Short mmCIF file of C-alpha atoms and ligand atoms in Angstrom, two decimals:
data_model
loop_
_atom_site.label_atom_id
_atom_site.label_comp_id
_atom_site.label_asym_id
_atom_site.label_seq_id
_atom_site.Cartn_x
_atom_site.Cartn_y
_atom_site.Cartn_z
CA MET A 245 164.19 81.11 188.73
CA ASN A 246 163.92 77.72 188.28
CA PHE A 247 160.01 76.53 188.09
CA ALA A 248 161.00 72.87 186.84
CA TYR A 249 160.37 70.30 188.94
CA THR A 250 163.86 68.11 190.59
CA PRO A 251 164.21 65.05 188.93
CA GLU A 252 163.00 63.28 193.01
CA GLN A 253 160.19 65.56 192.62
CA GLU A 254 159.45 63.79 189.49
CA ALA A 255 159.85 60.29 190.37
CA LEU A 256 157.68 60.60 193.20
CA ARG A 257 154.76 61.88 191.28
CA GLN A 258 155.84 58.89 189.25
CA GLN A 259 155.75 56.88 192.55
CA VAL A 260 152.24 58.05 193.53
CA ARG A 261 151.23 57.20 189.43
CA ASP A 262 152.25 54.34 189.93
CA PHE A 263 150.51 53.46 193.13
CA ILE A 264 147.50 54.83 192.17
CA ALA A 265 147.24 52.78 188.85
CA LYS A 266 147.75 49.07 190.83
CA GLU A 267 145.74 49.99 194.10
CA PHE A 268 143.03 52.75 192.96
CA THR A 269 140.71 49.32 192.80
CA PRO A 270 137.26 49.33 191.32
CA ALA A 271 136.04 48.67 194.11
CA VAL A 272 136.85 51.79 196.07
CA TYR A 273 136.03 53.65 193.92
CA ALA A 274 132.60 51.40 193.95
CA GLU A 275 132.82 52.76 197.51
CA MET A 276 133.77 56.78 197.07
CA GLU A 277 130.23 56.96 194.83
CA GLU A 278 128.48 55.72 196.92
CA HIS A 279 129.09 57.46 199.59
CA ASN A 280 129.81 60.51 197.26
CA GLU A 281 128.60 63.93 198.26
CA GLY A 282 130.16 65.73 195.79
CA ARG A 283 132.66 66.64 196.82
CA PRO A 284 136.60 65.57 196.93
CA TYR A 285 136.83 62.25 199.19
CA HIS A 286 138.33 63.09 202.46
CA ARG A 287 140.25 60.61 204.36
CA THR A 288 137.71 59.94 207.12
CA ALA A 289 135.31 58.55 205.93
CA ILE A 290 132.42 56.65 206.92
CA ASP A 291 132.47 53.05 207.10
CA THR A 292 134.13 52.45 204.06
CA PRO A 293 136.77 49.34 204.74
CA HIS A 294 137.92 49.73 201.52
CA PHE A 295 138.25 53.09 201.35
CA SER A 296 140.06 53.44 204.52
CA ALA A 297 142.21 50.47 203.62
CA PHE A 298 143.35 52.69 200.47
CA PHE A 299 143.32 55.50 202.45
CA LYS A 300 145.91 53.77 204.97
CA LYS A 301 148.07 52.50 202.27
CA ILE A 302 148.77 56.29 201.65
CA ALA A 303 149.48 57.52 204.84
CA ASP A 304 151.78 54.40 205.81
CA ARG A 305 153.59 55.53 202.10
CA GLY A 306 154.46 58.66 204.60
CA TRP A 307 152.47 60.56 201.48
CA VAL A 308 150.01 62.63 203.53
CA GLY A 309 151.39 66.14 206.11
CA ILE A 310 154.96 65.19 204.13
CA SER A 311 156.37 68.46 204.62
CA TYR A 312 155.38 67.95 208.61
CA PRO A 313 157.68 67.17 211.20
CA LYS A 314 159.29 63.77 211.49
CA GLU A 315 158.33 64.20 215.29
CA TYR A 316 154.98 64.37 215.01
CA GLY A 317 154.20 62.18 212.05
CA GLY A 318 155.15 63.45 209.33
CA GLN A 319 158.32 63.78 206.93
CA GLY A 320 160.00 66.75 207.53
CA GLY A 321 159.87 67.15 203.90
CA ASP A 322 159.70 69.68 201.80
CA ARG A 323 155.98 71.87 200.32
CA ILE A 324 156.28 71.04 197.06
CA SER A 325 156.77 67.53 197.36
CA GLN A 326 153.34 67.92 199.48
CA TYR A 327 151.82 69.64 196.53
CA ILE A 328 153.06 66.68 193.82
CA VAL A 329 151.63 64.14 195.65
CA GLU A 330 147.86 66.36 196.96
CA GLU A 331 147.87 67.55 193.24
CA GLU A 332 147.98 63.44 191.67
CA PHE A 333 145.20 62.03 194.50
CA TYR A 334 143.23 65.49 193.95
CA ARG A 335 142.72 64.26 190.59
CA ILE A 336 140.67 60.88 191.22
CA ASN A 337 139.20 63.12 193.71
CA ILE A 338 140.51 61.89 196.93
CA SER A 339 141.86 64.39 198.82
CA ILE A 340 144.62 64.31 201.89
CA SER A 341 145.53 67.41 202.26
CA LEU A 342 146.04 69.27 205.44
CA GLY A 343 144.98 72.47 204.66
CA GLY A 344 141.69 72.93 206.47
CA SER A 345 142.34 70.72 208.77
CA GLY A 346 143.35 73.01 211.46
CA ALA A 347 147.22 71.50 211.79
CA PRO A 348 148.62 74.40 210.45
CA ALA A 349 147.30 76.24 213.63
CA ILE A 350 148.07 73.91 215.80
CA MET A 351 151.55 73.50 214.03
CA ALA A 352 152.03 77.25 214.81
CA ALA A 353 150.02 78.51 218.54
CA GLY A 354 149.54 74.33 220.02
CA THR A 355 151.18 73.85 223.05
CA GLU A 356 153.58 70.43 222.94
CA GLU A 357 151.37 68.48 224.16
CA GLN A 358 148.89 69.86 221.46
CA LYS A 359 150.80 69.32 218.65
CA ARG A 360 151.50 65.71 219.89
CA HIS A 361 148.47 64.83 220.51
CA PHE A 362 146.40 66.19 217.17
CA ILE A 363 149.01 66.58 214.39
CA PRO A 364 149.54 63.11 214.34
CA GLN A 365 146.19 61.99 214.43
CA LEU A 366 145.20 64.19 211.95
CA ILE A 367 148.16 62.85 209.46
CA THR A 368 146.59 59.31 209.71
CA GLY A 369 142.99 60.49 209.45
CA GLU A 370 141.88 59.38 213.02
CA ILE A 371 141.16 63.04 214.29
CA MET A 372 139.32 65.56 212.14
CA PHE A 373 138.28 68.65 213.12
CA ALA A 374 135.09 70.63 211.38
CA GLN A 375 135.14 74.30 212.26
CA GLY A 376 133.02 76.52 213.59
CA PHE A 377 133.53 79.93 213.29
CA THR A 378 130.58 81.51 211.16
CA GLU A 379 127.63 82.93 212.99
CA PRO A 380 124.13 83.22 211.68
CA ARG A 381 124.89 86.80 212.09
CA GLY A 382 126.89 86.83 209.34
CA GLY A 383 130.21 85.63 208.97
CA ALA A 384 131.49 88.53 206.36
CA ASP A 385 132.35 89.91 209.77
CA LEU A 386 133.88 87.34 211.81
CA ALA A 387 134.97 89.17 214.43
CA SER A 388 131.27 90.21 216.46
CA LEU A 389 131.01 86.79 216.44
CA GLN A 390 128.18 86.07 220.10
CA CYS A 391 128.99 82.57 220.86
CA ARG A 392 130.79 82.99 224.22
CA ALA A 393 132.60 80.66 226.49
CA ILE A 394 132.79 82.28 230.26
CA ARG A 395 135.90 80.42 232.41
CA GLU A 396 135.04 78.14 235.63
CA GLY A 397 138.07 77.48 237.44
CA ASP A 398 139.53 75.13 235.41
CA GLU A 399 136.75 74.70 232.66
CA TYR A 400 135.13 76.99 230.34
CA VAL A 401 131.53 76.30 229.61
CA ILE A 402 130.17 77.51 226.01
CA ASN A 403 127.15 78.29 224.73
CA GLY A 404 126.08 79.95 221.52
CA GLN A 405 125.19 78.72 217.35
CA LYS A 406 126.96 78.63 214.47
CA ILE A 407 125.79 77.73 211.29
CA TYR A 408 127.66 76.61 207.83
CA THR A 409 129.92 74.02 210.33
CA SER A 410 130.59 71.53 207.31
CA ASN A 411 131.64 68.55 208.06
CA ALA A 412 130.22 68.71 211.61
CA GLU A 413 128.07 64.92 211.17
CA SER A 414 131.53 63.34 210.67
CA ALA A 415 134.36 65.24 212.32
CA THR A 416 135.98 63.91 215.71
CA HIS A 417 136.05 67.55 216.96
CA ILE A 418 135.04 70.69 216.41
CA TYR A 419 137.63 73.93 215.92
CA LEU A 420 135.83 76.66 217.70
CA MET A 421 135.53 80.17 217.53
CA ALA A 422 134.15 81.34 220.45
CA ARG A 423 133.95 85.08 222.01
CA THR A 424 135.98 85.13 225.47
CA ASN A 425 135.91 88.99 227.02
CA ARG A 426 132.81 91.32 225.75
CA ASP A 427 134.95 94.42 227.51
CA VAL A 428 137.44 94.65 224.77
CA PRO A 429 137.35 95.87 220.76
CA LYS A 430 136.03 92.96 219.01
CA HIS A 431 139.23 91.86 218.00
CA GLU A 432 140.75 91.75 221.13
CA GLY A 433 138.44 88.90 223.17
CA ILE A 434 138.40 85.64 221.11
CA SER A 435 139.63 82.43 222.12
CA ILE A 436 139.88 78.89 219.77
CA PHE A 437 139.53 75.99 221.23
CA LEU A 438 139.92 71.75 219.94
CA ILE A 439 137.00 70.97 221.27
CA PRO A 440 135.33 66.61 221.16
CA MET A 441 132.21 66.43 218.89
CA ASN A 442 130.88 63.90 221.40
CA THR A 443 130.99 66.64 223.79
CA PRO A 444 127.95 66.84 226.00
CA GLY A 445 125.58 69.72 225.49
CA ILE A 446 127.37 69.92 220.92
CA THR A 447 123.58 69.07 218.78
CA ILE A 448 124.18 68.75 214.93
CA ARG A 449 121.52 69.59 212.74
CA PRO A 450 121.86 68.74 208.56
CA LEU A 451 122.03 72.40 206.12
CA TRP A 452 121.26 71.02 202.94
CA THR A 453 122.52 72.49 199.43
CA ILE A 454 121.75 73.37 196.27
CA GLN A 455 124.34 70.85 195.52
CA ASN A 456 122.38 67.84 196.69
CA ASN A 457 119.07 67.06 195.19
CA PRO A 458 120.16 65.12 192.97
CA ARG A 459 123.44 63.65 194.00
CA PRO A 460 125.88 65.06 191.71
CA PRO A 461 128.43 62.81 189.53
CA GLN A 462 131.18 61.58 191.29
CA THR A 463 134.02 63.52 189.11
CA THR A 464 132.02 66.63 190.58
CA THR A 465 134.18 69.54 191.53
CA TYR A 466 133.75 70.55 194.29
CA GLY A 467 130.66 71.41 196.14
CA HIS A 468 129.06 71.04 199.95
CA ALA A 469 126.24 68.24 199.62
CA ARG A 470 125.86 68.68 203.87
CA THR A 471 127.00 71.87 205.95
CA ASN A 472 125.29 72.46 209.42
CA GLU A 473 124.03 74.27 212.04
CA THR A 474 125.65 73.42 215.45
CA TYR A 475 124.53 74.80 218.66
CA TYR A 476 126.21 74.64 222.05
CA ASP A 477 124.14 74.52 225.21
CA ASN A 478 126.00 74.44 228.25
CA VAL A 479 129.18 73.32 226.91
CA ARG A 480 132.30 72.16 229.04
CA VAL A 481 135.78 72.45 228.12
CA HIS A 482 138.96 71.88 230.33
CA LYS A 483 141.51 75.06 230.02
CA SER A 484 144.27 72.80 227.70
CA THR A 485 141.39 72.55 225.01
CA LEU A 486 142.40 75.82 224.31
CA LEU A 487 144.60 76.22 221.37
CA GLY A 488 147.12 79.94 221.73
CA GLU A 489 145.79 82.84 224.51
CA GLU A 490 143.73 83.25 226.02
CA ASN A 491 141.96 86.29 223.76
CA LYS A 492 144.36 85.84 221.51
CA GLY A 493 142.64 83.73 219.08
CA TRP A 494 141.63 86.54 216.45
CA ARG A 495 145.43 86.39 215.17
CA VAL A 496 145.09 82.33 215.59
CA GLY A 497 142.46 81.32 213.74
CA SER A 498 143.34 84.20 210.53
CA MET A 499 146.80 82.65 210.69
CA GLY A 500 145.71 79.79 210.27
CA LEU A 501 142.69 80.75 207.28
CA ASN A 502 145.71 81.85 205.62
CA LEU A 503 147.78 79.01 205.78
CA ASP A 504 144.99 76.41 204.68
CA ARG A 505 144.08 77.96 201.50
CA VAL A 506 148.15 77.27 200.61
CA GLY A 507 148.19 73.73 198.49
CA ALA A 508 147.31 71.55 196.03
CA ALA A 509 143.36 72.23 196.06
CA ARG A 510 143.03 75.56 195.86
CA TYR A 511 144.08 75.60 192.69
CA LEU A 512 142.68 72.14 191.26
CA ILE A 513 139.30 73.05 192.61
CA SER A 514 138.70 75.79 189.11
CA VAL A 515 141.74 74.19 187.48
CA ARG A 516 139.97 70.89 187.36
CA ARG A 517 137.05 72.67 186.03
CA ASP A 518 139.18 73.83 183.06
CA GLU A 519 141.07 70.90 182.27
CA ASP A 520 137.44 68.50 181.96
CA ILE A 521 135.87 71.34 179.47
CA VAL A 522 138.85 71.09 177.42
CA ASN A 523 138.57 67.03 177.78
CA TYR A 524 135.00 67.33 176.41
CA VAL A 525 135.47 69.62 173.98
CA LYS A 526 138.38 68.25 172.29
CA SER A 527 136.42 64.85 172.46
CA THR A 528 133.60 66.99 170.59
CA ARG A 529 136.42 66.74 167.86
CA ASP A 530 134.31 63.66 165.55
CA MET A 531 131.82 64.95 166.09
CA GLY A 532 129.91 65.26 161.90
CA ASP A 533 128.39 68.73 161.48
CA TYR A 534 129.34 71.28 164.51
CA CYS A 535 132.31 70.66 166.66
CA PRO A 536 132.97 72.85 169.12
CA ALA A 537 136.70 71.73 168.78
CA ASN A 538 136.70 72.98 165.49
CA ASP A 539 134.96 76.62 166.99
CA GLU A 540 136.98 79.08 166.57
CA ALA A 541 135.31 81.02 169.42
CA ILE A 542 135.06 78.38 172.22
CA ARG A 543 139.04 77.42 170.64
CA ASP A 544 139.51 80.81 172.17
CA LYS A 545 138.10 81.14 175.38
CA ILE A 546 139.41 76.69 176.47
CA ALA A 547 143.05 78.94 175.15
CA GLU A 548 142.04 82.67 177.77
CA LEU A 549 140.79 80.08 180.34
CA TRP A 550 143.88 77.51 179.92
CA THR A 551 146.13 80.64 180.66
CA GLU A 552 144.61 81.67 183.86
CA ALA A 553 144.38 78.16 184.96
CA GLN A 554 148.47 79.13 184.95
CA VAL A 555 148.54 81.82 186.96
CA CYS A 556 146.40 80.42 189.57
CA ARG A 557 149.49 77.38 190.09
CA LEU A 558 152.08 79.71 189.73
CA MET A 559 149.98 81.83 192.74
CA THR A 560 149.55 78.82 194.66
CA MET A 561 153.56 77.58 193.92
CA ARG A 562 154.60 81.18 195.28
CA SER A 563 152.40 81.02 198.43
CA MET A 564 154.05 77.84 198.85
CA SER A 565 157.75 78.72 198.68
CA ILE A 566 156.87 81.97 200.96
CA VAL A 567 156.12 79.69 203.61
CA GLU A 568 158.40 77.30 203.04
CA ARG A 569 161.35 79.52 203.79
CA GLY A 570 159.58 81.49 206.41
CA GLY A 571 158.68 84.20 204.77
CA LYS A 572 155.99 86.80 205.53
CA PHE A 573 152.71 85.62 204.23
CA THR A 574 149.89 88.21 205.03
CA TYR A 575 148.06 89.37 201.44
CA GLU A 576 149.30 86.34 198.83
CA GLY A 577 146.21 83.65 200.36
CA SER A 578 143.56 86.01 200.43
CA ALA A 579 144.85 87.05 196.38
CA GLU A 580 144.73 83.71 195.39
CA LYS A 581 141.48 83.15 197.06
CA VAL A 582 139.92 85.72 194.93
CA TRP A 583 141.88 84.79 191.41
CA SER A 584 141.20 81.34 192.06
CA PRO A 585 137.43 80.62 192.68
CA GLU A 586 136.28 83.20 190.26
CA HIS A 587 138.44 81.97 187.64
CA GLY A 588 136.61 78.32 188.93
CA VAL A 589 133.57 80.61 187.42
CA ARG A 590 134.40 81.98 184.63
CA THR A 591 135.08 78.15 183.85
CA THR A 592 131.34 77.42 184.57
CA GLU A 593 130.28 80.02 182.20
CA ALA A 594 132.11 79.32 179.32
CA ILE A 595 130.45 75.99 179.40
CA THR A 596 127.20 76.82 180.13
CA GLN A 597 127.77 78.57 176.44
CA MET A 598 129.26 76.40 174.97
CA LEU A 599 125.99 74.06 176.04
CA GLY A 600 123.01 76.30 175.99
CA SER A 601 120.41 74.95 177.09
CA TYR A 602 122.15 70.99 177.78
CA GLY A 603 124.36 72.65 180.49
CA GLN A 604 121.47 73.52 182.64
CA LEU A 605 121.31 69.35 183.01
CA LEU A 606 121.98 67.51 186.04
CA ASN A 607 122.33 64.29 186.97
CA GLY A 608 119.83 61.88 185.62
CA SER A 609 118.36 63.98 182.97
CA LYS A 610 118.03 61.78 180.56
CA HIS A 611 120.28 64.46 177.62
CA ALA A 612 122.16 65.62 180.47
CA VAL A 613 125.97 66.30 179.34
CA ARG A 614 128.45 64.37 181.07
CA SER A 615 125.69 63.28 183.83
CA GLY A 616 125.47 66.73 184.94
CA LEU A 617 128.44 67.32 185.71
CA PHE A 618 129.16 71.41 184.20
CA ALA A 619 125.53 71.64 185.39
CA HIS A 620 126.75 70.87 189.29
CA ASN A 621 130.25 72.98 189.10
CA VAL A 622 128.41 76.17 188.01
CA MET A 623 126.89 76.10 191.94
CA GLY A 624 130.30 74.17 193.12
CA ALA A 625 131.66 76.89 191.43
CA PHE A 626 129.84 80.08 192.89
CA GLN A 627 130.44 78.79 196.50
CA SER A 628 133.40 78.67 196.66
CA GLY A 629 133.53 82.06 195.97
CA ILE A 630 131.67 82.84 199.30
CA ASN A 631 132.81 79.50 201.72
CA HIS A 632 136.59 80.24 203.54
CA GLY A 633 136.23 83.54 202.98
CA SER A 634 134.22 85.71 200.20
CA VAL A 635 135.84 86.98 197.52
CA GLN A 636 134.92 90.67 198.96
CA VAL A 637 136.51 90.38 202.35
CA MET A 638 140.05 88.70 200.54
CA ARG A 639 140.01 92.10 198.09
CA ASP A 640 139.48 93.85 201.45
CA GLN A 641 142.30 92.06 202.00
CA VAL A 642 144.57 92.73 199.63
CA ALA A 643 143.58 96.31 199.66
CA ARG A 644 144.80 96.87 202.75
CA ARG A 645 147.51 94.54 203.50
CA GLY A 646 149.21 93.81 199.84
CA LEU A 647 148.33 97.20 198.77
CA GLU A 648 148.50 99.71 202.43
CA MET A 649 145.54 101.26 201.22
CA PRO A 650 143.95 102.09 204.55
CA ARG A 651 140.45 100.47 205.87
CA ALA A 652 137.22 101.44 204.23
CA ARG A 653 135.02 104.19 205.47
CA ARG A 654 131.46 102.93 205.66
CA GLY A 655 128.53 104.19 205.06
C1 FAD B 898 128.86 76.02 200.97
C2 FAD B 898 128.92 76.40 202.24
C3 FAD B 898 130.34 75.76 203.81
C4 FAD B 898 130.90 76.55 204.59
N1 FAD B 898 131.69 76.15 205.60
C5 FAD B 898 132.03 76.80 206.38
C6 FAD B 898 132.25 76.10 207.74
O1 FAD B 898 132.53 74.72 207.48
N2 FAD B 898 132.55 76.23 208.81
C7 FAD B 898 133.03 78.21 209.18
O2 FAD B 898 132.89 78.35 210.27
N3 FAD B 898 131.99 78.84 208.35
C8 FAD B 898 131.71 77.68 207.67
N4 FAD B 898 130.92 78.63 205.39
C9 FAD B 898 130.59 80.46 206.40
C10 FAD B 898 131.90 81.07 205.07
O3 FAD B 898 132.01 81.22 205.51
C11 FAD B 898 130.41 81.80 205.06
O4 FAD B 898 129.22 82.09 204.33
C12 FAD B 898 130.84 83.31 204.76
O5 FAD B 898 131.96 84.12 205.59
C13 FAD B 898 130.04 85.29 205.23
O6 FAD B 898 130.11 84.63 205.36
P1 FAD B 898 127.63 85.33 205.16
O7 FAD B 898 127.20 83.68 204.76
O8 FAD B 898 127.57 85.14 207.08
O9 FAD B 898 127.97 85.85 204.20
P2 FAD B 898 127.47 87.73 204.96
O10 FAD B 898 128.57 88.54 206.28
O11 FAD B 898 125.63 87.87 205.66
O12 FAD B 898 128.18 88.78 203.55
C14 FAD B 898 126.69 88.19 202.73
C15 FAD B 898 128.26 89.00 201.12
O13 FAD B 898 127.83 90.35 201.70
C16 FAD B 898 128.88 90.44 201.34
N5 FAD B 898 130.37 91.26 202.14
C17 FAD B 898 130.25 91.33 203.98
N6 FAD B 898 130.31 92.28 204.18
C18 FAD B 898 131.41 92.89 203.28
C19 FAD B 898 132.11 94.03 203.58
N7 FAD B 898 132.21 94.56 204.34
N8 FAD B 898 132.78 94.82 202.23
C20 FAD B 898 132.75 93.93 200.67
N9 FAD B 898 131.66 92.79 201.12
C21 FAD B 898 130.90 92.71 202.23
C22 FAD B 898 129.95 88.97 201.66
O14 FAD B 898 131.38 88.73 200.69
C23 FAD B 898 129.27 88.03 200.88
O15 FAD B 898 128.78 88.38 199.82
C24 FAD B 898 130.72 77.88 204.65
C25 FAD B 898 129.50 78.79 203.79
C26 FAD B 898 128.83 77.75 203.14
C27 FAD B 898 127.99 79.22 201.57
#
């Protein structure tokens, strides 16, 4: 087994670093700072000419969606190369990943027409999906969703409410899960629709999270400042918006969610928090009488967390390797989704203990360390254990799909 990158992959990483050194100008950074919401900057930024031009240069080089087939706007390249490029951009807080974009599910279940329409535009950033899965009655038990889609001729009429529809305010489309049959077991009556966000009948209301006040520093690893409630009131869509077969949306949705978890972002969300701590502690080496960099307990903890971070990386590599080889990918993404966010929580707990009460000061406070970066990361870390599938639910999937244990008895 060889864990090293090939010379071509190393050269690609250097190429990306050189590009960033030259093109990631203060003007792009300033624009990101101005629109910062405390999470990696996404490709469809609103009204950001410098960032948009920068992103276009990235896309023009073929660096977004490298592993997607050429006929759909990708490069037909390998997953590891894609990972390398995503990693370099994520380190400057830019997400170019197609994970979470709906692209994996469209590739797997979409019609030829849907693939040709959506994938190239997802790659260039002209299309961006928000994900409309969770409902107010509960997200962990997703299959009990109530939002209805009723077929009328060539159309479906959709009514219902979703909650935590992140990015709905800037997305061009919604990737919506709705119930198309009530008379069958709950997993079997669900369908997925790919709907333009500006379709009449869709209303978006903001839902602010604890991340937002005060505004976190640019370097904050992850955290939705804003998510949304979305309402669907007699929304009429053509039957061609259906992704996959009617009533087979559960399989498509879970497979898509699982594939969305593969890639650099999942690994870096928590590992960057870890790296920020290492860098901070190293920077204290000349602090005088007490210097965290020389504290043995801190050094031990940092080494332990670094080791955990390497596990995150290896899990990511394994997932990518399975997907690349077309292998059966069932529980691996879930395992990663347990380990990585919980590692993130452990890192933020560690820095909070190191900094004592200073670790609680948010951006704007006179005594905040690194503009409150660590305090903001604490909140983001806990959120990562819930969004995109909670760690409890992920554990259940590992037990059932990975270890073939029976479904747990309730009550
Ligand atoms: C910031 C943020 C952004 C999000 N963005 C999106 C988005 O863009 N689109 C979208 O559709 N959803 C989104 N979500 C929703 C997210 O997927 C859900 O919050 C998550 O699935 C949990 O659902 P819930 O919040 O309704 O909690 P509940 O389902 O009420 O669960 C509460 C707690 O109980 C645990 N629990 C529930 N059932 C079980 C069980 N059977 N066994 C063990 N433990 C259990 C859960 O793990 C959780 O910890 C987002 C959530 C957050 C916080």
